[in-house]
Short mmCIF file of C-alpha atoms in Angstrom, two decimals:
data_model
loop_
_atom_site.label_atom_id
_atom_site.label_comp_id
_atom_site.label_asym_id
_atom_site.label_seq_id
_atom_site.Cartn_x
_atom_site.Cartn_y
_atom_site.Cartn_z
CA UNK A 8 7.62 17.29 13.82
CA UNK A 9 5.79 18.36 16.97
CA UNK A 10 8.91 19.35 18.83
CA UNK A 11 10.02 21.24 15.79
CA UNK A 12 6.94 23.43 15.70
CA UNK A 13 7.15 24.10 19.42
CA UNK A 14 10.77 25.10 19.38
CA UNK A 15 10.49 27.34 16.35
CA UNK A 16 7.29 29.07 17.35
CA UNK A 17 7.32 31.14 20.52
CA UNK A 18 3.79 32.38 19.76
CA UNK A 19 0.62 32.60 21.87
CA UNK A 20 -0.55 29.24 23.09
CA UNK A 21 -3.96 29.35 21.39
CA UNK A 22 -2.40 29.79 18.00
CA UNK A 23 0.09 27.14 18.90
CA UNK A 24 -2.53 24.55 19.75
CA UNK A 25 -4.46 25.46 16.65
CA UNK A 26 -1.33 24.98 14.65
CA UNK A 27 -0.76 21.67 16.36
CA UNK A 28 -4.28 20.54 15.62
CA UNK A 29 -3.92 21.45 12.01
CA UNK A 30 -0.65 19.61 11.79
CA UNK A 31 -2.19 16.62 13.45
CA UNK A 32 -4.95 16.58 10.92
CA UNK A 33 -2.61 16.82 7.98
CA UNK A 34 -0.51 14.18 9.64
CA UNK A 35 -3.48 11.90 9.87
CA UNK A 36 -4.46 12.36 6.25
CA UNK A 37 -0.88 11.79 5.21
CA UNK A 38 -0.82 8.65 7.31
CA UNK A 39 -4.03 7.48 5.67
CA UNK A 40 -2.53 8.05 2.24
CA UNK A 41 0.64 6.24 3.18
CA UNK A 42 -1.48 3.42 4.54
CA UNK A 43 -3.30 3.15 1.23
CA UNK A 44 -0.07 3.12 -0.70
CA UNK A 45 1.34 0.46 1.59
CA UNK A 46 -1.75 -1.64 1.12
CA UNK A 47 -1.38 -1.16 -2.57
CA UNK A 48 2.20 -2.30 -2.43
CA UNK A 49 1.15 -5.39 -0.53
CA UNK A 50 -1.49 -6.10 -3.11
CA UNK A 51 0.97 -5.59 -5.90
CA UNK A 52 3.55 -7.83 -4.35
CA UNK A 53 1.03 -10.53 -3.52
CA UNK A 54 -0.09 -10.55 -7.14
CA UNK A 55 3.33 -11.67 -8.24
CA UNK A 56 4.21 -13.96 -5.36
CA UNK A 57 1.49 -15.93 -3.60
CA UNK A 58 4.06 -17.65 -1.46
CA UNK A 59 4.45 -14.85 1.07
CA UNK A 60 0.79 -14.65 1.89
CA UNK A 61 1.34 -14.90 5.59
CA UNK A 62 3.78 -12.08 5.45
CA UNK A 63 1.21 -9.90 3.78
CA UNK A 64 -1.11 -9.91 6.75
CA UNK A 65 1.78 -9.36 9.07
CA UNK A 66 2.95 -6.49 6.95
CA UNK A 67 -0.45 -4.88 6.99
CA UNK A 68 -0.62 -5.15 10.72
CA UNK A 69 2.71 -3.56 10.93
CA UNK A 70 1.87 -0.61 8.74
CA UNK A 71 -1.59 -0.01 10.10
CA UNK A 72 -1.80 -0.67 13.82
CA UNK A 73 -5.51 0.15 13.86
CA UNK A 74 -6.27 -3.04 11.98
CA UNK A 75 -6.11 -5.84 14.47
CA UNK A 76 -6.56 -8.87 12.25
CA UNK A 77 -6.49 -10.12 8.72
CA UNK A 78 -10.17 -9.42 8.10
CA UNK A 79 -9.78 -5.72 8.45
CA UNK A 80 -6.79 -5.65 6.21
CA UNK A 81 -8.82 -7.56 3.70
CA UNK A 82 -11.51 -4.97 3.90
CA UNK A 83 -9.01 -2.23 3.30
CA UNK A 84 -7.85 -4.09 0.26
CA UNK A 85 -11.42 -4.29 -0.93
CA UNK A 86 -11.78 -0.60 -0.49
CA UNK A 87 -8.69 -0.18 -2.55
CA UNK A 88 -10.13 -2.32 -5.24
CA UNK A 89 -13.23 -0.21 -5.23
CA UNK A 90 -11.26 2.94 -5.61
CA UNK A 91 -9.70 2.36 -9.00
CA UNK A 92 -13.10 1.54 -10.40
CA UNK A 93 -14.32 4.93 -9.32
CA UNK A 94 -11.28 6.44 -10.91
CA UNK A 95 -12.01 4.57 -14.05
CA UNK A 96 -15.41 6.17 -14.19
CA UNK A 97 -13.74 9.45 -13.70
CA UNK A 98 -11.45 8.74 -16.56
CA UNK A 99 -14.16 7.53 -18.88
CA UNK A 100 -15.83 10.88 -18.73
CA UNK A 101 -12.77 12.30 -20.35
CA UNK A 102 -12.48 9.42 -22.67
CA UNK A 103 -15.62 10.53 -24.43
CA UNK A 104 -13.88 13.45 -25.95
CA UNK A 105 -10.97 11.27 -26.92
CA UNK A 106 -13.01 8.49 -28.39
CA UNK A 107 -14.32 10.77 -31.03
CA UNK A 108 -11.16 11.07 -33.04
CA UNK A 109 -10.10 7.40 -33.15
CA UNK A 110 -13.71 6.55 -33.79
CA UNK A 111 -13.94 8.38 -37.03
CA UNK A 112 -10.44 7.63 -38.14
CA UNK A 113 -10.61 3.81 -38.34
CA UNK A 114 -13.84 3.87 -40.28
CA UNK A 115 -12.46 6.29 -42.78
CA UNK A 116 -9.31 4.23 -43.02
CA UNK A 117 -11.37 1.15 -43.60
CA UNK A 118 -13.39 2.77 -46.29
CA UNK A 119 -10.37 4.15 -48.09
CA UNK A 120 -8.51 0.87 -47.79
CA UNK A 121 -11.55 -0.95 -49.03
CA UNK A 122 -11.81 1.40 -51.93
CA UNK A 123 -8.22 0.98 -52.96
CA UNK A 124 -8.41 -2.77 -52.57
CA UNK A 125 -11.47 -2.96 -54.69
CA UNK A 126 -9.99 -0.79 -57.33
CA UNK A 127 -6.91 -2.98 -57.32
CA UNK A 128 -8.76 -6.23 -57.74
CA UNK A 129 -11.36 -4.91 -60.07
CA UNK A 130 -9.24 -3.01 -62.50
CA UNK A 131 -6.43 -5.47 -62.79
CA UNK A 132 -8.84 -7.73 -64.67
CA UNK A 133 -11.85 -6.06 -66.14
CA UNK A 134 -11.76 -2.40 -66.95
CA UNK A 135 -8.26 -1.10 -67.22
CA UNK A 136 -9.51 1.74 -69.32
CA UNK A 137 -11.46 3.41 -66.59
CA UNK A 138 -8.66 3.22 -64.06
CA UNK A 139 -6.21 4.63 -66.51
CA UNK A 140 -8.72 7.29 -67.30
CA UNK A 141 -8.92 8.26 -63.67
CA UNK A 142 -5.15 8.45 -63.66
CA UNK A 143 -5.34 10.68 -66.69
CA UNK A 144 -7.82 12.86 -64.94
CA UNK A 145 -5.48 13.13 -62.02
CA UNK A 146 -2.46 13.90 -64.09
CA UNK A 147 -4.36 16.68 -65.77
CA UNK A 148 -5.19 17.91 -62.38
CA UNK A 149 -1.60 17.83 -61.27
CA UNK A 150 -0.40 19.78 -64.23
CA UNK A 151 -3.05 22.33 -63.48
CA UNK A 152 -1.79 22.65 -59.97
CA UNK A 153 1.78 22.82 -61.02
CA UNK A 154 0.93 25.62 -63.37
CA UNK A 155 -0.69 27.35 -60.47
CA UNK A 156 2.33 26.84 -58.30
CA UNK A 157 4.66 27.83 -61.05
CA UNK A 158 3.32 31.34 -60.80
CA UNK A 159 5.24 32.29 -57.72
CA UNK A 160 7.21 29.19 -56.86
CA UNK A 161 6.03 28.74 -53.31
CA UNK A 162 2.99 29.13 -51.16
CA UNK A 163 2.12 32.45 -49.65
CA UNK A 164 1.06 31.29 -46.27
CA UNK A 165 -0.13 28.37 -44.23
CA UNK A 166 -3.62 28.58 -45.55
CA UNK A 167 -2.29 28.21 -49.04
CA UNK A 168 -0.35 25.13 -47.98
CA UNK A 169 -3.39 23.70 -46.30
CA UNK A 170 -5.53 24.41 -49.32
CA UNK A 171 -3.05 22.81 -51.64
CA UNK A 172 -2.79 19.76 -49.44
CA UNK A 173 -6.55 19.56 -49.19
CA UNK A 174 -6.78 19.74 -52.93
CA UNK A 175 -4.18 17.04 -53.18
CA UNK A 176 -6.15 14.95 -50.76
CA UNK A 177 -9.34 15.51 -52.69
CA UNK A 178 -8.09 14.26 -55.95
CA UNK A 179 -6.49 11.33 -54.19
CA UNK A 180 -9.85 10.60 -52.68
CA UNK A 181 -11.54 10.91 -56.00
CA UNK A 182 -9.01 8.62 -57.66
CA UNK A 183 -9.24 5.96 -55.00
CA UNK A 184 -12.92 6.14 -54.26
CA UNK A 185 -14.48 6.80 -57.60
CA UNK A 186 -13.62 3.29 -58.79
CA UNK A 187 -15.11 1.99 -55.61
CA UNK A 188 -18.32 3.72 -56.37
CA UNK A 189 -18.27 2.32 -59.85
CA UNK A 190 -17.80 -1.09 -58.40
CA UNK A 191 -21.00 -0.71 -56.44
CA UNK A 192 -22.80 0.23 -59.57
CA UNK A 193 -21.46 -2.89 -61.20
CA UNK A 194 -23.41 -4.91 -58.75
CA UNK A 195 -26.57 -3.03 -59.57
CA UNK A 196 -26.39 -2.80 -63.32
CA UNK A 197 -23.28 -3.31 -65.38
CA UNK A 198 -24.35 -1.49 -68.57
CA UNK A 199 -24.24 1.84 -66.86
CA UNK A 200 -20.79 1.11 -65.62
CA UNK A 201 -19.63 0.13 -69.06
CA UNK A 202 -21.03 3.29 -70.49
CA UNK A 203 -19.17 5.18 -67.86
CA UNK A 204 -16.01 3.28 -68.62
CA UNK A 205 -16.23 4.06 -72.27
CA UNK A 206 -16.85 7.63 -71.42
CA UNK A 207 -13.71 7.69 -69.35
CA UNK A 208 -11.87 5.88 -72.06
CA UNK A 209 -12.78 8.62 -74.46
CA UNK A 210 -11.40 11.04 -71.99
CA UNK A 211 -8.19 9.08 -71.98
CA UNK A 212 -7.85 9.33 -75.72
CA UNK A 213 -8.34 13.08 -75.75
CA UNK A 214 -6.32 14.32 -72.84
CA UNK A 215 -6.42 17.92 -74.02
CA UNK A 216 -10.15 18.03 -73.39
CA UNK A 217 -9.99 16.09 -70.17
CA UNK A 218 -11.59 18.67 -67.98
CA UNK A 219 -14.42 19.25 -70.40
CA UNK A 220 -15.34 15.60 -70.66
CA UNK A 221 -15.07 14.95 -67.00
CA UNK A 222 -17.41 17.84 -66.57
CA UNK A 223 -19.74 16.14 -68.99
CA UNK A 224 -19.52 12.88 -67.11
CA UNK A 225 -20.07 14.91 -63.97
CA UNK A 226 -23.34 16.07 -65.53
CA UNK A 227 -24.46 12.51 -66.12
CA UNK A 228 -23.52 11.50 -62.64
CA UNK A 229 -24.83 14.63 -60.97
CA UNK A 230 -22.14 15.37 -58.40
CA UNK A 231 -23.37 16.98 -55.31
CA UNK A 232 -21.38 20.08 -54.44
CA UNK A 233 -20.14 18.52 -51.20
CA UNK A 234 -19.50 15.12 -52.74
CA UNK A 235 -16.10 13.72 -51.82
CA UNK A 236 -15.88 11.89 -55.16
CA UNK A 237 -16.37 15.05 -57.13
CA UNK A 238 -13.40 15.59 -59.47
CA UNK A 239 -11.06 18.34 -58.46
CA UNK A 240 -11.12 19.92 -61.90
CA UNK A 241 -14.78 20.87 -61.54
CA UNK A 242 -15.31 24.52 -60.70
CA UNK A 243 -15.28 24.76 -56.97
CA UNK A 244 -17.98 27.15 -55.86
CA UNK A 245 -18.75 25.86 -52.39
CA UNK A 246 -15.26 25.17 -51.20
CA UNK A 247 -15.97 26.19 -47.63
CA UNK A 248 -18.78 23.70 -47.39
CA UNK A 249 -16.96 20.84 -48.99
CA UNK A 250 -13.70 21.23 -47.11
CA UNK A 251 -14.31 20.19 -43.52
CA UNK A 252 -15.77 16.78 -44.07
CA UNK A 253 -13.19 15.27 -46.42
CA UNK A 254 -10.53 16.88 -44.29
CA UNK A 255 -11.58 14.76 -41.42
CA UNK A 256 -11.85 11.62 -43.41
CA UNK A 257 -8.48 12.15 -44.90
CA UNK A 258 -6.94 13.00 -41.57
CA UNK A 259 -7.86 9.52 -40.46
CA UNK A 260 -6.64 7.88 -43.59
CA UNK A 261 -3.37 9.65 -43.50
CA UNK A 262 -2.53 8.29 -40.08
CA UNK A 263 -2.34 4.87 -41.60
CA UNK A 264 -0.98 5.88 -44.96
CA UNK A 265 2.05 7.56 -43.45
CA UNK A 266 2.41 5.45 -40.37
CA UNK A 267 4.71 7.92 -38.62
CA UNK A 268 1.99 10.54 -38.17
CA UNK A 269 0.35 10.31 -34.74
CA UNK A 270 -3.24 11.48 -34.43
CA UNK A 271 -2.59 13.55 -31.36
CA UNK A 272 0.26 15.76 -30.31
CA UNK A 273 2.58 13.76 -28.05
CA UNK A 274 3.26 16.85 -25.94
CA UNK A 275 -0.16 18.32 -25.19
CA UNK A 276 -2.28 15.35 -26.34
CA UNK A 277 -4.58 17.54 -28.39
CA UNK A 278 -5.67 16.11 -31.71
CA UNK A 279 -3.48 17.12 -34.59
CA UNK A 280 -5.41 19.03 -37.20
CA UNK A 281 -4.52 19.00 -40.85
CA UNK A 282 -1.93 21.75 -40.67
CA UNK A 283 -0.30 20.15 -37.67
CA UNK A 284 -0.05 16.71 -39.17
CA UNK A 285 1.68 18.07 -42.24
CA UNK A 286 4.11 20.05 -40.08
CA UNK A 287 7.53 18.49 -39.79
CA UNK A 288 9.78 20.84 -37.86
CA UNK A 289 12.79 18.58 -37.33
CA UNK A 290 14.68 16.20 -39.62
CA UNK A 291 14.43 13.53 -36.94
CA UNK A 292 10.76 13.20 -37.82
CA UNK A 293 9.33 14.05 -34.42
CA UNK A 294 5.92 15.62 -34.92
CA UNK A 295 4.05 17.95 -32.63
CA UNK A 296 1.41 20.60 -32.94
CA UNK A 297 2.23 24.16 -33.93
CA UNK A 298 1.18 25.43 -30.53
CA UNK A 299 3.63 23.22 -28.64
CA UNK A 300 6.33 23.95 -31.19
CA UNK A 301 5.89 27.64 -30.54
CA UNK A 302 6.02 27.13 -26.79
CA UNK A 303 9.19 25.08 -27.12
CA UNK A 304 10.77 27.72 -29.32
CA UNK A 305 10.01 30.26 -26.61
CA UNK A 306 11.68 28.09 -23.98
CA UNK A 307 14.78 26.22 -25.02
CA UNK A 308 14.03 25.49 -28.64
CA UNK A 309 15.10 21.86 -28.65
CA UNK A 310 13.28 19.11 -30.47
CA UNK A 311 11.66 16.74 -27.94
CA UNK A 312 12.52 13.79 -30.13
CA UNK A 313 16.27 14.23 -30.59
CA UNK A 314 17.02 17.11 -28.18
CA UNK A 315 18.80 19.03 -30.90
CA UNK A 316 17.93 22.68 -31.25
CA UNK A 317 15.47 23.41 -33.99
CA UNK A 318 17.52 24.77 -36.81
CA UNK A 319 14.78 25.73 -39.20
CA UNK A 320 13.20 29.14 -38.97
CA UNK A 321 9.46 29.05 -39.48
CA UNK A 322 9.91 30.15 -43.11
CA UNK A 323 12.19 27.24 -43.78
CA UNK A 324 9.85 24.78 -42.16
CA UNK A 325 7.21 26.01 -44.52
CA UNK A 326 9.51 25.26 -47.41
CA UNK A 327 10.15 21.88 -45.84
CA UNK A 328 6.46 21.08 -45.79
CA UNK A 329 6.11 22.31 -49.30
CA UNK A 330 8.79 19.92 -50.42
CA UNK A 331 7.16 17.10 -48.53
CA UNK A 332 3.83 17.65 -50.20
CA UNK A 333 5.52 17.76 -53.57
CA UNK A 334 7.27 14.44 -53.08
CA UNK A 335 4.07 12.99 -51.75
CA UNK A 336 2.20 14.09 -54.83
CA UNK A 337 4.92 12.69 -57.05
CA UNK A 338 4.81 9.38 -55.24
CA UNK A 339 1.07 9.24 -55.65
CA UNK A 340 1.11 10.00 -59.33
CA UNK A 341 3.79 7.35 -59.76
CA UNK A 342 1.68 4.76 -57.99
CA UNK A 343 -1.27 5.70 -60.14
CA UNK A 344 0.74 5.24 -63.28
CA UNK A 345 1.93 1.88 -62.08
CA UNK A 346 -1.59 0.80 -61.37
CA UNK A 347 -2.74 1.76 -64.82
CA UNK B 15 -1.97 24.69 -17.27
CA UNK B 16 -4.70 23.14 -19.38
CA UNK B 17 -2.14 21.40 -21.54
CA UNK B 18 -0.42 19.83 -18.56
CA UNK B 19 -3.74 18.60 -17.20
CA UNK B 20 -4.74 17.05 -20.49
CA UNK B 21 -1.38 15.43 -20.81
CA UNK B 22 -1.52 14.00 -17.29
CA UNK B 23 -5.00 12.63 -17.92
CA UNK B 24 -3.67 10.93 -20.98
CA UNK B 25 -0.82 9.45 -19.00
CA UNK B 26 -3.24 8.37 -16.32
CA UNK B 27 -5.34 6.52 -18.87
CA UNK B 28 -2.24 4.98 -20.33
CA UNK B 29 -1.18 3.77 -16.91
CA UNK B 30 -4.62 2.29 -16.26
CA UNK B 31 -4.64 0.56 -19.59
CA UNK B 32 -1.14 -0.89 -19.40
CA UNK B 33 -1.19 -1.76 -15.75
CA UNK B 34 0.49 -5.07 -16.34
CA UNK B 35 2.76 -3.90 -19.15
CA UNK B 36 5.71 -3.13 -16.90
CA UNK B 37 5.66 -5.39 -13.83
CA UNK B 38 8.40 -3.39 -12.12
CA UNK B 39 6.53 -0.09 -12.00
CA UNK B 40 3.35 0.81 -10.21
CA UNK B 41 2.37 4.40 -10.89
CA UNK B 42 -0.44 5.87 -8.80
CA UNK B 43 -2.02 9.27 -9.08
CA UNK B 44 -3.08 11.14 -5.97
CA UNK B 45 -6.83 10.92 -5.37
CA UNK B 46 -7.39 14.63 -5.21
CA UNK B 47 -4.50 16.18 -7.10
CA UNK B 48 -3.41 15.11 -10.54
CA UNK B 49 -0.12 16.95 -10.12
CA UNK B 50 0.98 14.60 -7.35
CA UNK B 51 1.91 11.05 -8.19
CA UNK B 52 3.46 8.18 -6.31
CA UNK B 53 5.38 5.37 -7.87
CA UNK B 54 6.48 2.05 -6.51
CA UNK B 55 9.40 0.51 -8.33
CA UNK B 56 11.08 -2.82 -7.80
CA UNK B 57 14.82 -2.85 -7.39
CA UNK B 58 16.42 -4.27 -10.52
CA UNK B 59 17.70 -7.82 -10.33
CA UNK B 60 21.41 -8.53 -9.91
CA UNK B 61 21.86 -5.30 -7.99
CA UNK B 62 22.00 -4.77 -4.25
CA UNK B 63 18.48 -3.31 -4.55
CA UNK B 64 16.97 -6.59 -5.71
CA UNK B 65 13.95 -7.63 -3.71
CA UNK B 66 13.26 -4.11 -2.46
CA UNK B 67 10.31 -1.93 -3.33
CA UNK B 68 11.11 1.76 -3.50
CA UNK B 69 8.61 4.54 -3.28
CA UNK B 70 9.01 7.66 -5.41
CA UNK B 71 7.16 10.95 -5.06
CA UNK B 72 6.42 12.98 -8.18
CA UNK B 73 5.59 16.66 -8.03
CA UNK B 74 4.53 17.74 -11.49
CA UNK B 75 4.90 21.44 -12.33
CA UNK B 76 2.19 23.30 -14.17
CA UNK B 77 4.51 23.81 -17.13
CA UNK B 78 4.75 20.06 -17.55
CA UNK B 79 5.70 18.57 -19.96
CA UNK B 80 7.91 21.47 -20.92
CA UNK B 81 9.38 21.36 -17.42
CA UNK B 82 10.47 18.06 -15.88
CA UNK B 83 8.62 16.61 -12.90
CA UNK B 84 10.37 16.75 -9.55
CA UNK B 85 11.05 13.25 -8.34
CA UNK B 86 12.51 12.02 -5.10
CA UNK B 87 12.84 8.78 -3.26
CA UNK B 88 10.60 8.41 -0.25
CA UNK B 89 12.25 5.12 0.61
CA UNK B 90 15.78 5.36 1.95
CA UNK B 91 18.30 4.14 -0.56
CA UNK B 92 22.07 3.93 -0.54
CA UNK B 93 23.00 5.06 -4.02
CA UNK B 94 25.66 7.51 -5.25
CA UNK B 95 23.17 9.66 -7.15
CA UNK B 96 20.45 9.83 -4.53
CA UNK B 97 20.64 12.12 -1.54
CA UNK B 98 20.50 9.93 1.51
CA UNK B 99 18.41 12.31 3.62
CA UNK B 100 16.15 14.08 1.16
CA UNK B 101 15.87 11.42 -1.50
CA UNK B 102 16.76 13.92 -4.21
CA UNK B 103 17.86 12.28 -7.43
CA UNK B 104 20.73 13.46 -9.60
CA UNK B 105 19.69 12.42 -13.05
CA UNK B 106 20.32 14.42 -16.19
CA UNK B 107 16.91 13.79 -17.71
CA UNK B 108 15.30 15.33 -14.63
CA UNK B 109 17.39 18.46 -15.10
CA UNK B 110 18.86 19.81 -18.33
CA UNK B 111 18.41 16.77 -20.55
CA UNK B 112 14.66 16.65 -20.01
CA UNK B 113 12.52 16.28 -23.08
CA UNK B 114 8.76 16.84 -23.26
CA UNK B 115 8.49 13.51 -25.01
CA UNK B 116 9.26 11.73 -21.74
CA UNK B 117 6.45 10.51 -19.55
CA UNK B 118 6.21 9.71 -15.86
CA UNK B 119 6.38 6.07 -16.79
CA UNK B 120 9.57 6.56 -18.76
CA UNK B 121 11.05 8.57 -15.90
CA UNK B 122 10.43 5.56 -13.66
CA UNK B 123 12.21 3.38 -16.16
CA UNK B 124 15.12 5.79 -16.25
CA UNK B 125 15.35 5.72 -12.48
CA UNK B 126 15.40 1.93 -12.48
CA UNK B 127 18.19 2.11 -15.03
CA UNK B 128 20.03 4.56 -12.81
CA UNK B 129 19.72 2.15 -9.90
CA UNK B 130 21.35 -0.54 -11.98
CA UNK B 131 24.06 1.77 -13.32
CA UNK B 132 25.13 4.35 -10.76
CA UNK B 133 27.24 7.32 -11.81
CA UNK B 134 29.80 7.70 -9.01
CA UNK B 135 31.36 10.75 -10.67
CA UNK B 136 28.45 13.04 -9.89
CA UNK B 137 27.55 11.92 -6.40
CA UNK B 138 24.83 13.24 -4.15
CA UNK B 139 25.69 10.58 -1.61
CA UNK B 140 29.42 11.06 -1.12
CA UNK B 141 29.98 7.99 1.03
CA UNK B 142 28.47 5.76 -1.57
CA UNK B 143 30.27 7.56 -4.39
CA UNK B 144 33.62 7.32 -2.63
CA UNK B 145 33.21 3.62 -2.03
CA UNK B 146 32.60 3.04 -5.71
CA UNK B 147 35.31 5.44 -6.86
CA UNK B 148 37.88 3.80 -4.65
CA UNK B 149 36.97 0.49 -6.22
CA UNK B 150 35.34 -1.00 -3.16
CA UNK B 151 32.43 -2.47 -5.05
CA UNK B 152 31.91 -5.10 -2.41
CA UNK B 153 31.68 -2.56 0.37
CA UNK B 154 29.22 -0.51 -1.63
CA UNK B 155 27.09 -3.51 -2.40
CA UNK B 156 26.91 -4.69 1.18
CA UNK B 157 25.93 -1.22 2.38
CA UNK B 158 23.32 -0.85 -0.34
CA UNK B 159 21.97 -4.30 0.39
CA UNK B 160 21.74 -3.54 4.06
CA UNK B 161 19.73 -0.38 3.49
CA UNK B 162 17.54 -2.15 0.98
CA UNK B 163 16.77 -4.76 3.58
CA UNK B 164 16.19 -2.16 6.27
CA UNK B 165 14.06 0.29 4.33
CA UNK B 166 12.72 -1.24 1.15
CA UNK B 167 11.65 -4.72 2.14
CA UNK B 168 8.36 -5.61 3.79
CA UNK B 169 9.11 -6.04 7.44
CA UNK B 170 8.54 -9.38 9.04
CA UNK B 171 6.64 -9.89 12.30
#
């Protein structure tokens, strides 16, 4: 290295020495790094095989002539052990931001799972009428939506898709969690619950006036405008207020419900929002966020999962998502019918 | 830029968490630069590289993970797909077959797989490739073993 710089640089001697000094310094830091890595290798190897302990010290001496005996090498190892801890601290700072999303997802999953479990155990025995009534409520809801969709056949834009999915999510929430709530009231006082059940039963018998009666029951129960259990068929005045919270809860629940959906983009590691997690650009099922998808389309346009070029144009992917939500809704209504 | 940083942090955390998951790979990030990584990999068993520990240098571009990381061997290795002097690696997933779904860890695994299954038809090390292509597996293995012993094993004394 030294001879190289001398031969190639016929420049003034001051600059030359400066250059040399600089090189020496970089050399030293590089040596230090290499020394650390070597020590790390020794540590790694000694973890697996204790038998070549003697060789370890010898190896350290060999790599780092400045360390005369085993003690010093030990110290260097200690320093190494210190270092990762510091790095861990460094990492944990960033973990904070990450913790947030898994933190709220498991709880929401738990709650939703709990709700569905409870509804399953409770309504298999005691009050079939109320569960079937909730199914009726939902089916009314679905027909409403289908009428809405029937108007133009497909969604106008992404916001429409998101809204529809959110609506879907909301009535799923209401169907799975409303029974749960009722169950809690059972523990307090059963007569109220029974009254409620009969109320719902009445709704079941007169499906044509479903929305009216549920509104009536809503009056008795006094839904808050941002209540997650609020039936979808109620007039939705404060949609903007009610949307974000259930969105989050559902985002967590969906990760478990459809196990293939990761909660962060595997490419950029940002959390997938609702639009992203319902975005399925490739038939192989590899999911990523819209941002990364766009960047990939700008580069080589191949799916990271299967390395095939993305065939769908954005319009078609929208249709794809639309279809997915439809099948999802169908599956849900089927499961509801089965439960009732 | 920001995306690559976030992604590398994630990989760093993953590596810290699963330190013992893959005993053949030790992936270390540079203290001061998250775009520079060093890996130590153990030569796969039943190959001439068995018993050696090979050091890899990763240079991660800012477009990562859309662009593949640049990887080269720092330890000398006698392998048809590794340049003997520069340590450059001829591996499709580091070139045109790269996918953003790969991680540094999986690249290490791919390189270990390449060590076990050399591709003599696209050689960077012609001597090694010619030995294999002419069917002199024994000659190749003894050469590879010799260099493993010389360069990749902890020196005694």
